[in-house]
Coordinates of C-alpha atoms and ligand atoms in Angstrom, one line a residue:
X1 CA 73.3 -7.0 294.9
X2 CA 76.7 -8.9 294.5
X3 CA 77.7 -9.9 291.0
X4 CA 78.4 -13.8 289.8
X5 CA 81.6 -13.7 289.2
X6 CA 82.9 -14.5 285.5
X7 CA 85.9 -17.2 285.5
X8 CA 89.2 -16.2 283.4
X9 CA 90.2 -18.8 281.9
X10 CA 93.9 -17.6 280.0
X11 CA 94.8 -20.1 277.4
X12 CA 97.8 -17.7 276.2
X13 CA 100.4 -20.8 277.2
X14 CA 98.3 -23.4 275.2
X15 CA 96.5 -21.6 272.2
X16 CA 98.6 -18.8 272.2
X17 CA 101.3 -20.1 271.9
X18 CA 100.1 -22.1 268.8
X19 CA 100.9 -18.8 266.7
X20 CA 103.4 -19.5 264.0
X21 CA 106.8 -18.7 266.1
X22 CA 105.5 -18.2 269.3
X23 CA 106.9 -21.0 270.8
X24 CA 108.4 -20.6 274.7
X25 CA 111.1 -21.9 276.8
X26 CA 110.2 -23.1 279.8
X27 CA 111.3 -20.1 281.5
X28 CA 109.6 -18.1 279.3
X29 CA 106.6 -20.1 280.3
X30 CA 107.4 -19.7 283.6
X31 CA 107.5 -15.7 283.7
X32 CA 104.4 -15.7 281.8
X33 CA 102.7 -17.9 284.2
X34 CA 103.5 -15.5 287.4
X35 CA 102.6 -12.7 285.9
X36 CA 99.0 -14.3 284.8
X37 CA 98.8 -14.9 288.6
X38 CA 99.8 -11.8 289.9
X39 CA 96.9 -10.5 287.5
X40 CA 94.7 -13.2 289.5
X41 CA 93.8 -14.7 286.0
X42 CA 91.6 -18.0 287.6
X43 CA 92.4 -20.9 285.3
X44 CA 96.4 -21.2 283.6
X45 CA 95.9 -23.4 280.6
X46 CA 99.7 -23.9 281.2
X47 CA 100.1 -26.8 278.3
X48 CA 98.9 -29.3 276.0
X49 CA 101.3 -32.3 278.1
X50 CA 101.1 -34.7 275.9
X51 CA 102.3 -32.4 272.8
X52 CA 105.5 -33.0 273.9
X53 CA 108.5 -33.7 277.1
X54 CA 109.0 -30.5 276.9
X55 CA 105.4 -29.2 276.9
X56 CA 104.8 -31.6 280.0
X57 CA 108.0 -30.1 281.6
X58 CA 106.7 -26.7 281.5
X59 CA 103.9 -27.6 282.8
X60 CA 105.1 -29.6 285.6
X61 CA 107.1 -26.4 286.5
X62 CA 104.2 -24.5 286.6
X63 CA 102.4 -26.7 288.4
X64 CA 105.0 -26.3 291.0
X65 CA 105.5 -22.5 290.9
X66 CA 101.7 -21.6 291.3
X67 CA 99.7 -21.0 294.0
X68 CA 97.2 -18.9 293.6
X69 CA 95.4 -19.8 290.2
X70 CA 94.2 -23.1 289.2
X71 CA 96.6 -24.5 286.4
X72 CA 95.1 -26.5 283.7
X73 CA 96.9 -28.7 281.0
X74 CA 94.6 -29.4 277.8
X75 CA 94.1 -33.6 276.9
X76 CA 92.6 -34.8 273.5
X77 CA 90.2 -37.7 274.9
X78 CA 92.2 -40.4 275.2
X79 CA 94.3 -42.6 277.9
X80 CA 97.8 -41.2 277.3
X81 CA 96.8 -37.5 276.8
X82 CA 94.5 -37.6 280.1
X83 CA 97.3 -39.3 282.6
X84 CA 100.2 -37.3 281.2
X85 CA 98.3 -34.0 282.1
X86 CA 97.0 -35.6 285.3
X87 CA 100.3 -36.7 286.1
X88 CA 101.7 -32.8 284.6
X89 CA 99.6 -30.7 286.9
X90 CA 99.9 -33.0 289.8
X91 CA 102.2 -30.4 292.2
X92 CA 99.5 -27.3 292.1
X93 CA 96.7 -27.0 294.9
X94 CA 94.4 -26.7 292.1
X95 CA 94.2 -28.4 289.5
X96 CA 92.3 -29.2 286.5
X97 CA 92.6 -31.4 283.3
X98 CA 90.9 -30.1 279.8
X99 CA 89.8 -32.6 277.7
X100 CA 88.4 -32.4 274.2
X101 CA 87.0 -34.0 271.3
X102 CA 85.3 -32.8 267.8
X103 CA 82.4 -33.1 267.7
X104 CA 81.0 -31.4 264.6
X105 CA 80.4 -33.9 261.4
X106 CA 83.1 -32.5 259.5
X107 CA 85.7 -32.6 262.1
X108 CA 83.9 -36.4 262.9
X109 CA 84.1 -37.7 259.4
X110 CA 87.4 -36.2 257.9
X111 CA 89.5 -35.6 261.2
X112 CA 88.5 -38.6 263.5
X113 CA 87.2 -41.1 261.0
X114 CA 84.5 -41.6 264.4
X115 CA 81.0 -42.4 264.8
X116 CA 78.9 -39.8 266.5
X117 CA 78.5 -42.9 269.0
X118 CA 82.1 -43.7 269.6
X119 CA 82.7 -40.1 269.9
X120 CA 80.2 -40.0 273.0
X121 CA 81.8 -43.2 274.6
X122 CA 85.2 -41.5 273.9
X123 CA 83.9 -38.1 276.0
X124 CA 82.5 -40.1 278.7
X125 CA 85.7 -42.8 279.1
X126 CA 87.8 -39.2 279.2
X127 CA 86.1 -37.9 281.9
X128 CA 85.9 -40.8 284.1
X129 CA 90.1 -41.1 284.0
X130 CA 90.8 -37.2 284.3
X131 CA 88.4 -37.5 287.3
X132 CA 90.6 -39.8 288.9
X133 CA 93.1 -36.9 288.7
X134 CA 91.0 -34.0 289.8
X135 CA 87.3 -33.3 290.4
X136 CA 87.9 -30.1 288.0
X137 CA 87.6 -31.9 285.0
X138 CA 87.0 -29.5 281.5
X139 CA 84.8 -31.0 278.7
X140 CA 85.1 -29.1 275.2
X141 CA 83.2 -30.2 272.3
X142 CA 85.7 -28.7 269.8
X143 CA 84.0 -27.1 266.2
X144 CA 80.7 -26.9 268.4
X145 CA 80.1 -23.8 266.1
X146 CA 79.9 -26.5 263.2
X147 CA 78.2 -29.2 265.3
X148 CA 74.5 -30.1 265.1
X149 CA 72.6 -28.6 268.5
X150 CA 71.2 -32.3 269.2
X151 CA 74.2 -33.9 268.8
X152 CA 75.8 -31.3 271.1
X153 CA 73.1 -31.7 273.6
X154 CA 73.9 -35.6 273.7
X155 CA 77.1 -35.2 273.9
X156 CA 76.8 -32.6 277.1
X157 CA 74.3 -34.5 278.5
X158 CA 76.5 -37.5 278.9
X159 CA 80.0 -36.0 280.0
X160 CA 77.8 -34.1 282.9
X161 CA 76.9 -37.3 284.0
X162 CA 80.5 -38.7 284.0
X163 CA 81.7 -35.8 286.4
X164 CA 82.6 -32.7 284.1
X165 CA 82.3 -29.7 286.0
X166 CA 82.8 -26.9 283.0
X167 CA 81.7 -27.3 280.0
X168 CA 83.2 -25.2 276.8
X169 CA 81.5 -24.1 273.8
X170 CA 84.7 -23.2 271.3
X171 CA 83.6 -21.4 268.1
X172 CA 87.1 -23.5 267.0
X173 CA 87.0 -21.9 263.8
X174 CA 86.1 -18.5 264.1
X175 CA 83.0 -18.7 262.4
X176 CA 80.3 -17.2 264.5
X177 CA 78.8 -14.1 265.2
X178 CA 77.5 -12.5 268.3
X179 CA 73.6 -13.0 268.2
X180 CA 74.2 -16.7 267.0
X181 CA 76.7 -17.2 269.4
X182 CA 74.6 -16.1 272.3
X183 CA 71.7 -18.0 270.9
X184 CA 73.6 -20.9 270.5
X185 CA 75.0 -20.6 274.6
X186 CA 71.3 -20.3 275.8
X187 CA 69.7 -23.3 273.9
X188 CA 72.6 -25.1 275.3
X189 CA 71.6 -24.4 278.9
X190 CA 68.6 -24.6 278.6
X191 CA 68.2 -27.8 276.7
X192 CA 71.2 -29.3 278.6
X193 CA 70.5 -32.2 282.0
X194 CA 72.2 -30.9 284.9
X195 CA 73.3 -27.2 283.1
X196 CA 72.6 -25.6 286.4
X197 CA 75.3 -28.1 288.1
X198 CA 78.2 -26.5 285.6
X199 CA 80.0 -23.7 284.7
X200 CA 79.6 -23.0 281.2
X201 CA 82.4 -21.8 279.0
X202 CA 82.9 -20.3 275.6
X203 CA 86.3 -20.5 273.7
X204 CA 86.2 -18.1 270.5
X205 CA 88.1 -17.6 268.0
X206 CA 89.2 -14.4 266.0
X207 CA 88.6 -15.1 262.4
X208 CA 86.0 -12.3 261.6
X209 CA 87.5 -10.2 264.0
X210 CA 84.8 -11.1 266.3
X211 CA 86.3 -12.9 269.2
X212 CA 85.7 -10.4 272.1
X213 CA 82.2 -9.7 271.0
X214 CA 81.1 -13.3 270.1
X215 CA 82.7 -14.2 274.1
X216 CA 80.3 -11.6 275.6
X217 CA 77.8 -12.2 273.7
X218 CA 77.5 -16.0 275.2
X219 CA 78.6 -14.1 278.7
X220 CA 75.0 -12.1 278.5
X221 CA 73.7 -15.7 277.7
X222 CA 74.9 -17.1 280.7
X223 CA 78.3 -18.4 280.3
X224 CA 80.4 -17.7 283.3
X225 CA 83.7 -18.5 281.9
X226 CA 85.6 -16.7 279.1
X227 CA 88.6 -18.6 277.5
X228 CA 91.2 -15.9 276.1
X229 CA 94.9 -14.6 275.8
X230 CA 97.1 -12.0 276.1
X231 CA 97.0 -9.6 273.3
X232 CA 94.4 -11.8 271.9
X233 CA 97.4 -14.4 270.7
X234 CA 96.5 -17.8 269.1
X235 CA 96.1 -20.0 266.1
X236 CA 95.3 -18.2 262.8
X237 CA 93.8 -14.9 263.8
X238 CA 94.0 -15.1 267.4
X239 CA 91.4 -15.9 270.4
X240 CA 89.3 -13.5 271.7
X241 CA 91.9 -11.3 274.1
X242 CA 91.3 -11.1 277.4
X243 CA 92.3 -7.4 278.3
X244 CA 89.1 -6.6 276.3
X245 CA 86.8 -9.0 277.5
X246 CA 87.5 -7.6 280.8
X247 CA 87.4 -4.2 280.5
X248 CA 84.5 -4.4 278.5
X249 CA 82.8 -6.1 281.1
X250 CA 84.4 -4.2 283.9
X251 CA 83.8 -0.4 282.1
X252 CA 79.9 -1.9 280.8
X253 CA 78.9 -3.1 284.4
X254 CA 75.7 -1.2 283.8
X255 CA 75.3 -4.3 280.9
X256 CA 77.0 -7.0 282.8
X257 CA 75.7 -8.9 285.7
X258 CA 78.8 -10.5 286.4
X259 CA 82.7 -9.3 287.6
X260 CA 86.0 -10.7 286.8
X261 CA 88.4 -11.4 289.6
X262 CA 91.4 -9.5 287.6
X263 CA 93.9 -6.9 288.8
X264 CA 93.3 -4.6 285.9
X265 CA 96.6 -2.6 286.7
X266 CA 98.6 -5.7 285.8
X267 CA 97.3 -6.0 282.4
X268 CA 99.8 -4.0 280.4
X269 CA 102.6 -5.1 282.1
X270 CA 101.5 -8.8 281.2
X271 CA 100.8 -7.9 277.7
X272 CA 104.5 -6.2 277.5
X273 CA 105.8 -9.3 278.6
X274 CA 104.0 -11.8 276.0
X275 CA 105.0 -9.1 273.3
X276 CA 108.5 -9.3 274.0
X277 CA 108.7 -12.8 274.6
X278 CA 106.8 -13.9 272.1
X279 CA 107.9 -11.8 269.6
X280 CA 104.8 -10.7 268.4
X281 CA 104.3 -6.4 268.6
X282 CA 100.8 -5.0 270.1
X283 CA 99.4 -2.7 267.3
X284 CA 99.4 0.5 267.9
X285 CA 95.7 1.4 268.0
X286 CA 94.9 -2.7 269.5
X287 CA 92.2 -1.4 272.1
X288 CA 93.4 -1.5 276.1
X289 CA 97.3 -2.1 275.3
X290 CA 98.1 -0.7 272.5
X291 CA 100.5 2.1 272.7
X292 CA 97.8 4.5 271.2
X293 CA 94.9 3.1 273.2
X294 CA 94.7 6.2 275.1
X295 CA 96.5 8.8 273.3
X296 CA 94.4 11.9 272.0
X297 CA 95.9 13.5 268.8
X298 CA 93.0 15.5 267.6
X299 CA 93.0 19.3 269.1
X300 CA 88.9 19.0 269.9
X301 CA 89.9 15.8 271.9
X302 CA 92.5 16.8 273.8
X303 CA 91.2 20.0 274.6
X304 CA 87.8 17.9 276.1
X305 CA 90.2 15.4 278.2
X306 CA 92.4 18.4 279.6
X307 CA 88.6 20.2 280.8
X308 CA 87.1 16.6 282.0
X309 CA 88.8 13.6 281.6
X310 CA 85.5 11.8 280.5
X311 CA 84.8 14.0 277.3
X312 CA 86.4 11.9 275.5
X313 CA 88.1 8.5 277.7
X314 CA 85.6 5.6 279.0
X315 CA 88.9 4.2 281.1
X316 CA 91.6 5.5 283.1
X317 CA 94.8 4.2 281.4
X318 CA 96.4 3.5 285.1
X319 CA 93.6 1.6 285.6
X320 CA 94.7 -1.1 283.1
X321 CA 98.5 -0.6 284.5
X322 CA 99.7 2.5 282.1
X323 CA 100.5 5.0 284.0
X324 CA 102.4 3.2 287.0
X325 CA 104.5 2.3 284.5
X326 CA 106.0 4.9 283.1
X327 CA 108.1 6.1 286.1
X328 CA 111.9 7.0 285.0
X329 CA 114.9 5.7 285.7
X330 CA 117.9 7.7 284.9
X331 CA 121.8 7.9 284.8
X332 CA 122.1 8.7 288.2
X333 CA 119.5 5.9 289.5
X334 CA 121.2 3.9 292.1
X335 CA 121.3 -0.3 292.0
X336 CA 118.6 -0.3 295.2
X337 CA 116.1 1.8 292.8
X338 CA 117.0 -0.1 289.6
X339 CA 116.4 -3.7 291.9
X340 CA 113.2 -2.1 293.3
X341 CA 112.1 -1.5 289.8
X342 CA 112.5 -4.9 288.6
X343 CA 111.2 -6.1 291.7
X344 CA 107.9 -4.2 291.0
X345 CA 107.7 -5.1 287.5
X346 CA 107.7 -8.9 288.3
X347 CA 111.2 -9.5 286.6
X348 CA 112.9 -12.1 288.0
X349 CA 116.7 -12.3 288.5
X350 CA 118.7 -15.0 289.5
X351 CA 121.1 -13.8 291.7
X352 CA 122.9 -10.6 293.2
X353 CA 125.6 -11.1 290.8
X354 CA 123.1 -11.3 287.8
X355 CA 121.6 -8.0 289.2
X356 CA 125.4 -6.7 289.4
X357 CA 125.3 -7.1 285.5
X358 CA 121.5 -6.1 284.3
X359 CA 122.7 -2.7 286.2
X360 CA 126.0 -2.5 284.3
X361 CA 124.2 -2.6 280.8
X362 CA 121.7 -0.4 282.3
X363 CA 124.3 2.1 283.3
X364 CA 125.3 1.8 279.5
X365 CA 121.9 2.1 278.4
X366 CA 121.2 5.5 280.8
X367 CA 124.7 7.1 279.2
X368 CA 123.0 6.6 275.7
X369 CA 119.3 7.3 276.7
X370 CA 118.7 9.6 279.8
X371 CA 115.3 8.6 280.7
X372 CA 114.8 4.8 281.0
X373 CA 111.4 3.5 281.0
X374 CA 109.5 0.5 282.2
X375 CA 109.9 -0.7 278.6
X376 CA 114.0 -0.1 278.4
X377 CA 114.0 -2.4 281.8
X378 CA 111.9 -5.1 280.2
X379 CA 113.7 -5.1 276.8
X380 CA 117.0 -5.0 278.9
X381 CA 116.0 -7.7 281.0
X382 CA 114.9 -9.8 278.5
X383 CA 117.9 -9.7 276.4
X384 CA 119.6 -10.2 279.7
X385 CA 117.5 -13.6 280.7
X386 CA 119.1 -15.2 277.2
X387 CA 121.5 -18.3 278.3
X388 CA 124.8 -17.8 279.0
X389 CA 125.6 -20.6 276.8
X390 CA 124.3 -18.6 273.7
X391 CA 125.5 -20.9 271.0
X392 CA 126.0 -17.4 268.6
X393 CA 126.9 -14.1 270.2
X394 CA 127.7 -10.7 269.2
X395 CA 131.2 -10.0 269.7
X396 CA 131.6 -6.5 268.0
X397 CA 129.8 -4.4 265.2
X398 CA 130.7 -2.1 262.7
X399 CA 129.0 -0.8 259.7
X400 CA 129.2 2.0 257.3
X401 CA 126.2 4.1 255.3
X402 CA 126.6 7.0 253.3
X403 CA 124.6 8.7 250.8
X404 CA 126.1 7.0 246.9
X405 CA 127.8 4.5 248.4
X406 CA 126.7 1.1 248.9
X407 CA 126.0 0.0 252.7
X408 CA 128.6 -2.2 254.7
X409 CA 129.2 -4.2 257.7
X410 CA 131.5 -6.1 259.8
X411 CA 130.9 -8.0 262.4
X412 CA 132.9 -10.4 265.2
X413 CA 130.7 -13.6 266.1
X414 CA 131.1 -15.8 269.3
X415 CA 129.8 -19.2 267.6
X416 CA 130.3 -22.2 270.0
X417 CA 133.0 -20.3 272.0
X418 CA 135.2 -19.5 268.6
X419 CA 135.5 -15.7 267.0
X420 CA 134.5 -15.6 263.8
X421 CA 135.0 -12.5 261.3
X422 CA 132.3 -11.6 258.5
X423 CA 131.2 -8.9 256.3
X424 CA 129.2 -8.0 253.9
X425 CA 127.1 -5.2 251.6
X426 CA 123.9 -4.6 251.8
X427 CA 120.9 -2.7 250.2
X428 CA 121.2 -0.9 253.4
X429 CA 122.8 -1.5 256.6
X430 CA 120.2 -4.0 258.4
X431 CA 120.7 -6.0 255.4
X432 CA 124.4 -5.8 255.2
X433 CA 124.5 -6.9 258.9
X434 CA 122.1 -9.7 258.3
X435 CA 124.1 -11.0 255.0
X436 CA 127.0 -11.1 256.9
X437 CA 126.0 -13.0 259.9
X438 CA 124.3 -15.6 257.6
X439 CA 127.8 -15.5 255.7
X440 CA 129.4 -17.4 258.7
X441 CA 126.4 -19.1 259.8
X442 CA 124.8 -20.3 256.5
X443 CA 121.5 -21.3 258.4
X444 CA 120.1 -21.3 255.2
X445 CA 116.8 -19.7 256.7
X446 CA 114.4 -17.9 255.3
X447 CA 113.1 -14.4 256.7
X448 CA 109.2 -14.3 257.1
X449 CA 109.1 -11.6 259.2
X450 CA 111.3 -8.3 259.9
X451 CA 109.8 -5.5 262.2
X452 CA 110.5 -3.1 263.9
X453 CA 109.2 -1.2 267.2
X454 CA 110.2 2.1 269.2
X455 CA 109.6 0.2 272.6
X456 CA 109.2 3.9 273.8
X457 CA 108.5 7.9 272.1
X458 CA 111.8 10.0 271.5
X459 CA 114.5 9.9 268.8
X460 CA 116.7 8.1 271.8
X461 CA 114.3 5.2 271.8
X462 CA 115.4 2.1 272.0
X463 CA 114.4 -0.1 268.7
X464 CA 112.8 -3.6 269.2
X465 CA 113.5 -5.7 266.6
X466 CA 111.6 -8.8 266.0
X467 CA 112.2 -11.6 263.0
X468 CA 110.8 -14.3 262.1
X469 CA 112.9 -17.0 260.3
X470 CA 111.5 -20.5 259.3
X471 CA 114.2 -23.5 258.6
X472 CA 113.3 -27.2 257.8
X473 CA 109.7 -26.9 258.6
X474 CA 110.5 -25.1 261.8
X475 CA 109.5 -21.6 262.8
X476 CA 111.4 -19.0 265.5
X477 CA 111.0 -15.7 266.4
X478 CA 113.9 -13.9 267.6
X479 CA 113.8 -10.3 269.1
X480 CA 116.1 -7.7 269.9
X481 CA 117.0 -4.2 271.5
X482 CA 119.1 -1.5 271.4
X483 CA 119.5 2.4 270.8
X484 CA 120.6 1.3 267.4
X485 CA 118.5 -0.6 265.3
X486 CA 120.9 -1.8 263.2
X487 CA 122.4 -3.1 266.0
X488 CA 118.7 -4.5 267.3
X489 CA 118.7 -6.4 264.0
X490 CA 121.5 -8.3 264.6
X491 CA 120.7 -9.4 268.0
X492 CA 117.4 -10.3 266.9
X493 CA 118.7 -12.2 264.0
X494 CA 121.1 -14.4 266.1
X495 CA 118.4 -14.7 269.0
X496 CA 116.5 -16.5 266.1
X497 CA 119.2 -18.5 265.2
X498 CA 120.0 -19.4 268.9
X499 CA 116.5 -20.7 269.2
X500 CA 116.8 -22.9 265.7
X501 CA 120.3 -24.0 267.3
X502 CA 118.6 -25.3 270.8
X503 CA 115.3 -26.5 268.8
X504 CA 112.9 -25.6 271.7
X505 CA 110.3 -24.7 269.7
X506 CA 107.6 -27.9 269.4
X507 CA 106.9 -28.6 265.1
X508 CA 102.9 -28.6 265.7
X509 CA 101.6 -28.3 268.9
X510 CA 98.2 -29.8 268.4
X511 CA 99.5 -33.1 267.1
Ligands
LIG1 O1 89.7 -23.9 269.5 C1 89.4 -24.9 270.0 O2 88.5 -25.6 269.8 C2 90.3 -25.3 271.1 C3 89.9 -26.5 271.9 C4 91.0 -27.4 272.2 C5 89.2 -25.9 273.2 O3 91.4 -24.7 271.3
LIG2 ZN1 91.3 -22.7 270.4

């Protein structure tokens, strides 16, 4: 008997990117938005349009690019917010606008300063104008974890009547857990008029750490739409993540009676690419993508795996897109393989002479590191996708460390087209570099964050750098790579301060 087939719903351009420093170029946006589609992810929440021009932009963009999923932009419930994502997601084939309002008392009272009656009439007005955009129109009760169950029931009642066609059940704050959460999805269609003429939704978040589970639990209870990011990215804690939501259902289709529509092998390259973009690293043990998910230390385990597979692993890791990608580049690839590669991995590059120069840096990279990974090639081309116009550039680096003697570096900047020379001391030589280049720059920032990654095993790894600086209220992430992570450090300092310099990043995306 076929399966009913459970909707992915990726909100990793909208909520995701709501995590402090996330922020994304439209570009960025872009890349992230074909590689959800080549996953066959079914609904792109590409924006919240009315955030901001450049949130609507992006959107727009996207709108244009994408074929093959439906791309969504998110709409509190009210005139403006509704026409500029109707008028945002206008160029896709399918479209569909998301529109949302509290509906819990606290959110009513404090937040809105609403009636429970004006916030019906509000619901119901919003879905009549997004339907004059498309018939796909969203309803989300947000805080329907805190909201009374009659209320809620009122409230779905009427916007079904106005012409929503999914309705979500967001668990806004995290607060849930997986028996109530599926109890609360069931009463819901049950007690719902016209719940059989909708797809139901559920929208968790992941502030007990029980995102995936609460989302399956309301799967089990008939919702056939999960909402969910990459890496399980988004506001405080996260959403629930979608590599796990469908594995799990994919790996427990004894349990499930539904199937996703994903490409499973074009999960880890997508969560690679939020990672690097983003900024935020993929824990090592994080289940699916993490670079330990399928990694067997103890002798017991791998001695089971090496006699049958199964002993010990309930997925194949190329299933989820692991091994494809670990296929080696070297010194003596030519330019056809190295264009093939990026080809495969989904990397766009702008032109032949911007391929020219991604494979002169990845000559340089081979001389230093023999084997180049899938990793190396997105870290490279990442670092390679930054503007031309870079406002602050790394001209030259030197630094000096040695046992009793205190760190030191030098450094030529590029800032606005004019060399500038600066160095410092340090407690080490990371810090030395960094001191230096906020010598000359005097951003005045201040460092949240400073991590670093191997992108891949071996002593030649490349580092991945990421910081986080946060400067008159604003808050960037910068990343960067190299064989030396000294050297990493700086690029990912000045990445940051690029971004603060261009002030893409949106101040509070919500509103
Ligand atoms: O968490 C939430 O309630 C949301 C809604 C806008 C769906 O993100
Ligand atoms: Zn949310």
């Amino acid at each position: 008997m076929s399966k009913q087939k459970l909707i992915i719903f990726d909100t990793t351009l909208r909520d995701g990117e709501q995590s402090p420093g996330a922020s994304m170029t439209q570009d960025e946006k872009l890349r992230v938005a074909r590689q959800l589609e080549r996953m066959r992810v079914d609904v792109i929440e590409a924006g919240f349009a009315a955030a901001s021009p450049g949130d609507f932009n992006a959107i727009h963009a996207i709108a244009e690019t994408i074929k093959d999923s439906t791309v969504c932009s998110l709409a509190r419930a009210n005139e403006n917010d509704i026409r500029k994502a109707g008028e945002a997601i206008r160029p896709a084939p399918s479209r569909r606008i998301h529109t949302f309002i509290a509906t819990s008392p606290i959110h009513m009272e404090k937040k809105l300063r609403m009636t429970p009656d004006q916030v019906v009439e509000a619901a119901v007005k919003a879905i009549g104008i997004a339907r004059e955009y498309t018939d796909d129109v969203e309803f989300s009760a947000e805080d329907a974890v805190r909201s009374d169950i009659d209320f809620l029931c009122r409230v779905f009642d009427a916007v079904i009547a106005a012409g929503a066609t999914t309705i979500n059940v967001p668990d806004t704050v995290g607060y849930s857990l997986p028996s109530v959460w599926g109890e609360r999805m069931r009463t819901l269609i049950e007690r719902v008029k016209g719940a059989d003429k909708v797809i139901w939704s559920t929208h968790c978040h992941n502030d007990l750490g029980m995102a995936v589970a609460n989302s399956l639990s309301a799967v089990l209870a008939g919702a056939r739409q999960v909402e969910c990011t990459i890496n399980g990215l988004g506001e405080r804690a996260g959403n629930a993540s979608l590599e796990e939501v469908v594995m799990a259902v994919r790996t427990r289709s004894d349990i499930f009676d539904v199937e996703t529509g994903i490409d499973t092998t074009q999960i880890v390259p997508a969560s690679r690419l939020v990672s690097q973009i983003t900024g935020y690293p993929v824990q090592p043990n994080k289940a699916i993508v993490g670079a330990n998910a399928f990694a067997h230390e103890s002798g017991i385990h791998q001695d089971g795996v090496l006699k049958h597979r199964e002993t010990y692993e309930i997925m194949r890791a190329q299933d989820v897109g692991w091994a494809q990608n670990r296929l080696v580049l070297g010194k003596h690839s030519g330019r056809n393989a190295f264009k093939t590669r990026l080809q495969e991995l989904g990397i766009p590059v702008a032109s032949e002479e911007a391929v020219n120069a991604a494979f002169a840096h990845f000559k340089e990279l081979a001389d230093k590191k023999h084997e180049i990974f899938d990793e190396d090639l997105q870290a490279l081309m990442s670092d390679e996708g930054q503007p031309a116009s870079e406002h602050y550039k790394l001209v030259s680096f030197k630094f000096h460390s040695e046992t009793g003697e205190t760190p030191h570096a030098e450094l030529t900047l590029s800032i606005g087209g004019a060399e500038t020379h600066a160095a410092a001391d340090g407690g080490g030589p990371v810090d030395a570099a960094l001191k230096a280049i906020e010598q000359v720059v005097a951003s005045g920032s201040e460092l949240l964050l400073y991590s670093v990654n191997a992108i891949t095993t071996g002593t030649d790894a490349q580092g991945e750098v990421t910081v986080r600086l946060a400067n008159g209220g604003r808050i960037v992430n910068g990343q960067g790579a190299d064989t030396d992570i000294v050297v990493a450090s700086a690029k990912a300092y000045l990445n940051a301060l690029n971004r603060l310099y261009q002030g893409s990043e949106r101040l509070n995306p919500q509103l």
